[in-house]
Amino acid sequence: MNSNTFIAHGHGIVWLHIISDATIALAYYSILLLLIYFITQRQDIPFNRVFLLFGALILACGTGHLMDIWTLWHPDYWIAGILKAFTAIISIYTALTLIYLIPQVLMLSNPGELEVINKALNNEMTEQKKAEETLLSISKAMESVSDAIAIADITGQAIYYNPAFINLFGYTVEQLNAVGGPVAVYQNPQLAHNVFTTIKRGQSWRGQLTMQSSTDHIIQVELRADPIKDSTGNIIGLVGIHTDINAHQKAEIALQKSLKELADIKFALDQSSIVAVTNNLGIIEYVNDKFCQISQYQSEELIGKTHKIVNSNYHSTAFFKQMWSTISQGTVWKGEVQNRAKDGTYYWVDTTIVPLLDAQGKPQQYVAIRNDITERKQAEIALQKSLKEVADIKFALDQSSIVAVTNNLGIIEYVNDKFCQISQYQPEELIGKTHKIVNSDYHSQVFFKEMWSTISQGKVWNGEVQNRAKDGTYYWVDTTIVPLLDTQGKPQQYVAIRNDITARKQAEAQLQQQAIELAQTLQELQTTQFQLIQSEKMSSLGQLVAGVAHEINNPVNFIYGNLTHAKSYTQEILNLLQLYRSHYPNFLVEIQEEIQEEIEDIDLDFLIDDLPKLIDSMKVGAERIRQIVTSLRTFSRLDEAELKSADIHQGIDSTLMILEHRFKARANHPQIQVIKEYGDLPLVECYPGQLNQVFMNILTNALDALEDSLIKGILTHNQPQIHICTQQLNAQQIVIRIVNNGPAIPEQVRQKLFDPFFTTKDVGKGTGLGLSISYQIITEQHRGSLQCVSSPQQGAEFIITIPVEQPHK
């Protein structure tokens, strides 16, 4: 393309345009960059949108000048036109925005006004700082005030409480707001409503009322409530000052004594203690005769003076300063004081000074009540030995007893050689420590607390203590602890004098253990003796029963066997007799009459009918005798000393057969029902006679319990039952449960059921060894277990568990 086509005015004019447009574009871009920097640094400047529009306009204008340079050589007029159109749009939008913003900009303060505003703000900040300092000083003052101060807003929400308020009512601001605000401390909420209503009217409220703390403690309070107003006079809250008048009221009541009462007190004290009454400046207004006697002053020499007249200069200034600090606060002071009499002699008095308070709780008089303790103090002072004397004592004790000296805190200050020998510690390992270093943990905390309570009161303590040496061995010492008292009668040191009694204590322990073992052996011997006697009795009884059963069995078998033939023969005779009667109805008259008379005499028809029944009844009785004999023979196997495989059910049934008479109904109780639930049990290797004895003991106890409950009427039902259940638990064990539905066994009784000689039966009805022997038979002889389970409304259940086969050695 020929560039000359676009240069109509010469090269000088072209370069003028180029340089001018480039300079203008550079200036625009510089302004844009500065504007962007300004905006980023001052984001708080208002009307940021206008600055953005100006930036866009400047960017468009600068770019337009660069485009003018471009079009000198390149005919891209469409692009140049579009760029100018964009510039025009930005310009128009910026102008419209300025039209909208000019009124707001005109409203901005000029520098002079801003300076005035700034000064006003500075003044306001200064005032605010002063107000904050004032509030801070007020807050500190409020925190130091003894009255409880509370500030709340007009709605009743707590804003501030001083420490006195928190101490009095037990609430913090947050806690009180959580329970409803200040209303929560009013015992009568209506009074709180009245107070707030008065404040909202702009008036103050004064009065006494009853309040309550967070622990519901009742507090009598004098309340002064005032409204808080802002600068415009609007009520924005209230401040309440609460004065606890409980103490004041008590003080007023206690102090309302007439002159007569005070005179009576003085008269009464005249007869016993040493009394002086001073005013609140310490000037003596009254002394009793005892005071005059011990001080050797006349009353007129004392009244109008202070107690300095009897000051012995023994006590320090701090001593009297602490005394006056106590009584001037209305608190009773007690202590021991040395005074000097008129003749220069010294005496000690145990002194109690009682402030008498006025209506404001301030001391108006002091009553000093004293007791003469001169003799006691002289004795104590005589006991205060010098360190040399103590050292001499220590040296003497070194030769005999075990000695340690501690300070009043129990820290060891001295030990003698005997102490080191028995404890196996060196002196440097002990001094500076407490006796905890040899504590054996044998004695309780109460033991040491009692010891310290005694010696801290200045009394001698004596006792036996177990200690532990360094190698862990234990030793016993007979200990005497003697307090060494200071001039105030307070312990300043403790001298512990010990003697080794380890051998004696070991001998005592050995004797005690032997006594315990002897008692256990004696009890075991008694139990064994009774068991042997019982076993011998049962063995003899078994032999007797077995012999009787054998002797009875033969005739019974004879009778039982012949009853069948007797019945058959009798029936045949009766049949023959009937045959005669049917075939010879017309017998000789004289013979017939004689036979007829005999028939009538013997009541032949009844005899024919009853004789078979009689024989049947005899057979049933003989069968019953055979069963009893069999049961006796089964039960009487008590002398069998070897293990045998036995049928458990047979043993239970034989025991039930022997006791059957006790199950029957009687006049005073119904029949006791036996329910048997036998499982499929194998033959069990056991001592059958001993197991039968166990069954007998448990069933007898069950019958005794049921009969006793029926007689006393304490059974809750009228259907006494004994339930016997057997079951094979597994291949190795069987279980036998014997349950009665009588009353429950108390827990304290159940725990002792298997103890030897324990019984709840009346004297003569039980030895207390039945269940004990049963327990030994099951656990020791059969390697099983016997336990009793009892609960209310369920009676008592005895559970016997034994192995099917006994382990053989």
Tab-separated table of N, CA and C in Angstrom, residues 547-635:
chain	number	residue	atom	x	y	z
A	547	GLY	N	-32.148	-104.956	111.409
A	547	GLY	CA	-32.513	-106.190	112.109
A	547	GLY	C	-34.012	-106.328	112.274
A	548	VAL	N	-34.643	-105.188	112.707
A	548	VAL	CA	-36.094	-105.222	112.884
A	548	VAL	C	-36.771	-105.514	111.553
A	549	ALA	N	-36.276	-104.840	110.508
A	549	ALA	CA	-36.877	-105.050	109.185
A	549	ALA	C	-36.737	-106.511	108.763
A	550	HIS	N	-35.550	-107.084	109.054
A	550	HIS	CA	-35.342	-108.485	108.674
A	550	HIS	C	-36.274	-109.416	109.453
A	551	GLU	N	-36.397	-109.152	110.781
A	551	GLU	CA	-37.245	-109.997	111.608
A	551	GLU	C	-38.710	-109.862	111.222
A	552	ILE	N	-39.127	-108.607	110.905
A	552	ILE	CA	-40.535	-108.412	110.532
A	552	ILE	C	-40.798	-108.975	109.155
A	553	ASN	N	-39.792	-108.907	108.300
A	553	ASN	CA	-40.001	-109.269	106.908
A	553	ASN	C	-40.428	-110.737	106.762
A	554	ASN	N	-39.827	-111.643	107.554
A	554	ASN	CA	-40.155	-113.067	107.400
A	554	ASN	C	-41.616	-113.354	107.741
A	555	PRO	N	-42.105	-112.983	108.960
A	555	PRO	CA	-43.524	-113.270	109.240
A	555	PRO	C	-44.465	-112.500	108.303
A	556	VAL	N	-44.052	-111.292	107.951
A	556	VAL	CA	-44.925	-110.542	107.042
A	556	VAL	C	-45.029	-111.257	105.706
A	557	ASN	N	-43.888	-111.735	105.194
A	557	ASN	CA	-43.917	-112.471	103.926
A	557	ASN	C	-44.764	-113.746	104.069
A	558	PHE	N	-44.640	-114.373	105.260
A	558	PHE	CA	-45.445	-115.582	105.498
A	558	PHE	C	-46.939	-115.257	105.481
A	559	ILE	N	-47.279	-114.198	106.219
A	559	ILE	CA	-48.692	-113.788	106.269
A	559	ILE	C	-49.174	-113.375	104.887
A	560	TYR	N	-48.344	-112.524	104.214
A	560	TYR	CA	-48.750	-112.020	102.907
A	560	TYR	C	-48.915	-113.171	101.913
A	561	GLY	N	-47.973	-114.166	101.986
A	561	GLY	CA	-48.051	-115.292	101.050
A	561	GLY	C	-49.258	-116.190	101.344
A	562	ASN	N	-49.629	-116.408	102.600
A	562	ASN	CA	-50.737	-117.282	102.959
A	562	ASN	C	-52.086	-116.614	102.786
A	563	LEU	N	-52.096	-115.254	102.762
A	563	LEU	CA	-53.376	-114.568	102.587
A	563	LEU	C	-54.017	-114.932	101.260
A	564	THR	N	-53.204	-115.171	100.271
A	564	THR	CA	-53.753	-115.553	98.949
A	564	THR	C	-54.449	-116.913	99.050
A	565	HIS	N	-53.762	-117.867	99.735
A	565	HIS	CA	-54.379	-119.199	99.886
A	565	HIS	C	-55.590	-119.126	100.800
A	566	ALA	N	-55.510	-118.295	101.861
A	566	ALA	CA	-56.640	-118.180	102.783
A	566	ALA	C	-57.863	-117.638	102.046
A	567	LYS	N	-57.597	-116.656	101.178
A	567	LYS	CA	-58.724	-116.104	100.426
A	567	LYS	C	-59.324	-117.155	99.502
A	568	SER	N	-58.443	-117.975	98.893
A	568	SER	CA	-58.926	-119.011	97.969
A	568	SER	C	-59.720	-120.068	98.734
A	569	TYR	N	-59.176	-120.503	99.906
A	569	TYR	CA	-59.864	-121.509	100.684
A	569	TYR	C	-61.192	-120.980	101.203
A	570	THR	N	-61.192	-119.794	101.663
A	570	THR	CA	-62.426	-119.210	102.187
A	570	THR	C	-63.479	-119.128	101.099
A	571	GLN	N	-63.062	-118.740	99.913
A	571	GLN	CA	-64.010	-118.617	98.818
A	571	GLN	C	-64.596	-119.981	98.458
A	572	GLU	N	-63.747	-121.027	98.533
A	572	GLU	CA	-64.232	-122.373	98.214
A	572	GLU	C	-65.253	-122.828	99.255
A	573	ILE	N	-64.971	-122.541	100.535
A	573	ILE	CA	-65.910	-122.922	101.605
A	573	ILE	C	-67.228	-122.179	101.433
A	574	LEU	N	-67.132	-120.914	101.099
A	574	LEU	CA	-68.351	-120.126	100.897
A	574	LEU	C	-69.138	-120.646	99.706
A	575	ASN	N	-68.404	-121.045	98.671
A	575	ASN	CA	-69.093	-121.615	97.504
A	575	ASN	C	-69.804	-122.908	97.883
A	576	LEU	N	-69.125	-123.762	98.697
A	576	LEU	CA	-69.737	-125.026	99.138
A	576	LEU	C	-70.972	-124.750	99.978
A	577	LEU	N	-70.877	-123.747	100.851
A	577	LEU	CA	-72.011	-123.399	101.692
A	577	LEU	C	-73.185	-122.935	100.840
A	578	GLN	N	-72.929	-122.189	99.854
A	578	GLN	CA	-73.989	-121.737	98.959
A	578	GLN	C	-74.604	-122.927	98.226
A	579	LEU	N	-73.711	-123.895	97.870
A	579	LEU	CA	-74.199	-125.087	97.161
A	579	LEU	C	-75.147	-125.892	98.059
A	580	TYR	N	-74.802	-126.028	99.355
A	580	TYR	CA	-75.676	-126.696	100.288
A	580	TYR	C	-77.021	-126.002	100.363
A	581	ARG	N	-77.007	-124.741	100.456
A	581	ARG	CA	-78.240	-123.962	100.622
A	581	ARG	C	-79.133	-124.088	99.403
A	582	SER	N	-78.496	-124.280	98.266
A	582	SER	CA	-79.318	-124.365	97.058
A	582	SER	C	-79.863	-125.778	96.829
A	583	HIS	N	-79.109	-126.840	97.269
A	583	HIS	CA	-79.530	-128.218	96.984
A	583	HIS	C	-80.309	-128.862	98.140
A	584	TYR	N	-80.208	-128.324	99.334
A	584	TYR	CA	-80.934	-128.912	100.445
A	584	TYR	C	-81.781	-127.867	101.131
A	585	PRO	N	-82.779	-127.403	100.426
A	585	PRO	CA	-83.634	-126.386	101.064
A	585	PRO	C	-84.553	-127.024	102.114
A	586	ASN	N	-84.935	-128.357	101.958
A	586	ASN	CA	-85.884	-128.985	102.880
A	586	ASN	C	-85.122	-129.978	103.780
A	587	PHE	N	-84.242	-129.459	104.582
A	587	PHE	CA	-83.497	-130.318	105.475
A	587	PHE	C	-84.374	-130.725	106.655
A	588	LEU	N	-83.957	-131.706	107.449
A	588	LEU	CA	-84.749	-132.099	108.594
A	588	LEU	C	-85.133	-130.876	109.392
A	589	VAL	N	-86.354	-130.882	109.837
A	589	VAL	CA	-86.905	-129.665	110.440
A	589	VAL	C	-86.106	-129.288	111.673
A	590	GLU	N	-85.808	-130.276	112.580
A	590	GLU	CA	-85.126	-129.932	113.821
A	590	GLU	C	-83.700	-129.468	113.540
A	591	ILE	N	-83.091	-130.126	112.582
A	591	ILE	CA	-81.734	-129.695	112.225
A	591	ILE	C	-81.783	-128.346	111.543
A	592	GLN	N	-82.787	-128.204	110.699
A	592	GLN	CA	-82.908	-126.950	109.954
A	592	GLN	C	-83.111	-125.785	110.906
A	593	GLU	N	-83.891	-125.975	111.955
A	593	GLU	CA	-84.148	-124.892	112.894
A	593	GLU	C	-82.857	-124.504	113.614
A	594	GLU	N	-82.068	-125.546	114.008
A	594	GLU	CA	-80.810	-125.255	114.711
A	594	GLU	C	-79.842	-124.501	113.794
A	595	ILE	N	-79.773	-124.946	112.532
A	595	ILE	CA	-78.889	-124.279	111.564
A	595	ILE	C	-79.368	-122.871	111.295
A	596	GLN	N	-80.702	-122.714	111.191
A	596	GLN	CA	-81.261	-121.394	110.900
A	596	GLN	C	-80.947	-120.412	112.036
A	597	GLU	N	-81.027	-120.947	113.278
A	597	GLU	CA	-80.699	-120.054	114.403
A	597	GLU	C	-79.230	-119.606	114.338
A	598	GLU	N	-78.357	-120.556	113.997
A	598	GLU	CA	-76.922	-120.221	113.909
A	598	GLU	C	-76.663	-119.225	112.776
A	599	ILE	N	-77.385	-119.452	111.678
A	599	ILE	CA	-77.256	-118.530	110.534
A	599	ILE	C	-77.637	-117.123	110.961
A	600	GLU	N	-78.725	-117.043	111.732
A	600	GLU	CA	-79.159	-115.716	112.164
A	600	GLU	C	-78.185	-115.124	113.175
A	601	ASP	N	-77.650	-116.014	114.068
A	601	ASP	CA	-76.718	-115.499	115.073
A	601	ASP	C	-75.436	-114.934	114.423
A	602	ILE	N	-74.927	-115.629	113.449
A	602	ILE	CA	-73.653	-115.170	112.834
A	602	ILE	C	-73.888	-114.223	111.680
A	603	ASP	N	-75.150	-113.963	111.359
A	603	ASP	CA	-75.478	-113.090	110.214
A	603	ASP	C	-74.715	-113.574	108.985
A	604	LEU	N	-75.087	-114.778	108.541
A	604	LEU	CA	-74.335	-115.462	107.500
A	604	LEU	C	-74.228	-114.646	106.216
A	605	ASP	N	-75.308	-113.982	105.852
A	605	ASP	CA	-75.260	-113.208	104.598
A	605	ASP	C	-74.195	-112.088	104.671
A	606	PHE	N	-74.165	-111.411	105.847
A	606	PHE	CA	-73.135	-110.341	106.000
A	606	PHE	C	-71.750	-110.952	105.998
A	607	LEU	N	-71.585	-112.102	106.666
A	607	LEU	CA	-70.290	-112.750	106.747
A	607	LEU	C	-69.816	-113.159	105.368
A	608	ILE	N	-70.742	-113.719	104.593
A	608	ILE	CA	-70.376	-114.125	103.224
A	608	ILE	C	-69.933	-112.903	102.404
A	609	ASP	N	-70.588	-111.763	102.614
A	609	ASP	CA	-70.253	-110.552	101.852
A	609	ASP	C	-68.984	-109.881	102.370
A	610	ASP	N	-68.762	-109.889	103.705
A	610	ASP	CA	-67.672	-109.098	104.298
A	610	ASP	C	-66.374	-109.869	104.391
A	611	LEU	N	-66.421	-111.205	104.481
A	611	LEU	CA	-65.197	-111.978	104.671
A	611	LEU	C	-64.193	-111.780	103.533
A	612	PRO	N	-64.588	-111.806	102.250
A	612	PRO	CA	-63.605	-111.537	101.175
A	612	PRO	C	-63.001	-110.119	101.289
A	613	LYS	N	-63.866	-109.158	101.679
A	613	LYS	CA	-63.340	-107.785	101.828
A	613	LYS	C	-62.316	-107.719	102.961
A	614	LEU	N	-62.600	-108.441	104.050
A	614	LEU	CA	-61.688	-108.451	105.187
A	614	LEU	C	-60.339	-109.021	104.792
A	615	ILE	N	-60.375	-110.101	104.033
A	615	ILE	CA	-59.118	-110.722	103.586
A	615	ILE	C	-58.366	-109.777	102.641
A	616	ASP	N	-59.129	-109.085	101.749
A	616	ASP	CA	-58.478	-108.104	100.848
A	616	ASP	C	-57.818	-106.982	101.644
A	617	SER	N	-58.506	-106.512	102.698
A	617	SER	CA	-57.950	-105.444	103.534
A	617	SER	C	-56.689	-105.914	104.243
A	618	MET	N	-56.699	-107.154	104.717
A	618	MET	CA	-55.517	-107.709	105.353
A	618	MET	C	-54.360	-107.806	104.370
A	619	LYS	N	-54.688	-108.109	103.131
A	619	LYS	CA	-53.640	-108.207	102.108
A	619	LYS	C	-53.024	-106.824	101.829
A	620	VAL	N	-53.913	-105.764	101.792
A	620	VAL	CA	-53.408	-104.393	101.579
A	620	VAL	C	-52.508	-103.979	102.737
A	621	GLY	N	-52.929	-104.299	103.975
A	621	GLY	CA	-52.107	-103.940	105.134
A	621	GLY	C	-50.773	-104.660	105.116
A	622	ALA	N	-50.809	-105.956	104.756
A	622	ALA	CA	-49.555	-106.708	104.683
A	622	ALA	C	-48.642	-106.124	103.611
A	623	GLU	N	-49.238	-105.696	102.477
A	623	GLU	CA	-48.453	-105.076	101.397
A	623	GLU	C	-47.818	-103.777	101.880
A	624	ARG	N	-48.592	-102.975	102.671
A	624	ARG	CA	-48.062	-101.718	103.215
A	624	ARG	C	-46.895	-101.993	104.161
A	625	ILE	N	-47.030	-103.045	105.003
A	625	ILE	CA	-45.949	-103.408	105.915
A	625	ILE	C	-44.714	-103.815	105.126
A	626	ARG	N	-44.903	-104.562	104.048
A	626	ARG	CA	-43.775	-104.980	103.216
A	626	ARG	C	-43.049	-103.773	102.623
A	627	GLN	N	-43.845	-102.741	102.175
A	627	GLN	CA	-43.234	-101.546	101.593
A	627	GLN	C	-42.415	-100.778	102.644
A	628	ILE	N	-43.016	-100.651	103.852
A	628	ILE	CA	-42.303	-99.939	104.912
A	628	ILE	C	-41.030	-100.671	105.274
A	629	VAL	N	-41.107	-101.981	105.361
A	629	VAL	CA	-39.926	-102.773	105.695
A	629	VAL	C	-38.853	-102.608	104.621
A	630	THR	N	-39.306	-102.607	103.361
A	630	THR	CA	-38.350	-102.411	102.258
A	630	THR	C	-37.693	-101.042	102.347
A	631	SER	N	-38.511	-99.989	102.662
A	631	SER	CA	-37.971	-98.631	102.794
A	631	SER	C	-36.995	-98.542	103.950
A	632	LEU	N	-37.331	-99.207	105.058
A	632	LEU	CA	-36.433	-99.190	106.206
A	632	LEU	C	-35.108	-99.865	105.866
A	633	ARG	N	-35.200	-100.967	105.129
A	633	ARG	CA	-33.965	-101.667	104.748
A	633	ARG	C	-33.134	-100.819	103.788
A	634	THR	N	-33.858	-100.095	102.881
A	634	THR	CA	-33.134	-99.215	101.947
A	634	THR	C	-32.494	-98.046	102.691
A	635	PHE	N	-33.259	-97.403	103.576
A	635	PHE	CA	-32.756	-96.237	104.300
A	635	PHE	C	-31.666	-96.610	105.301
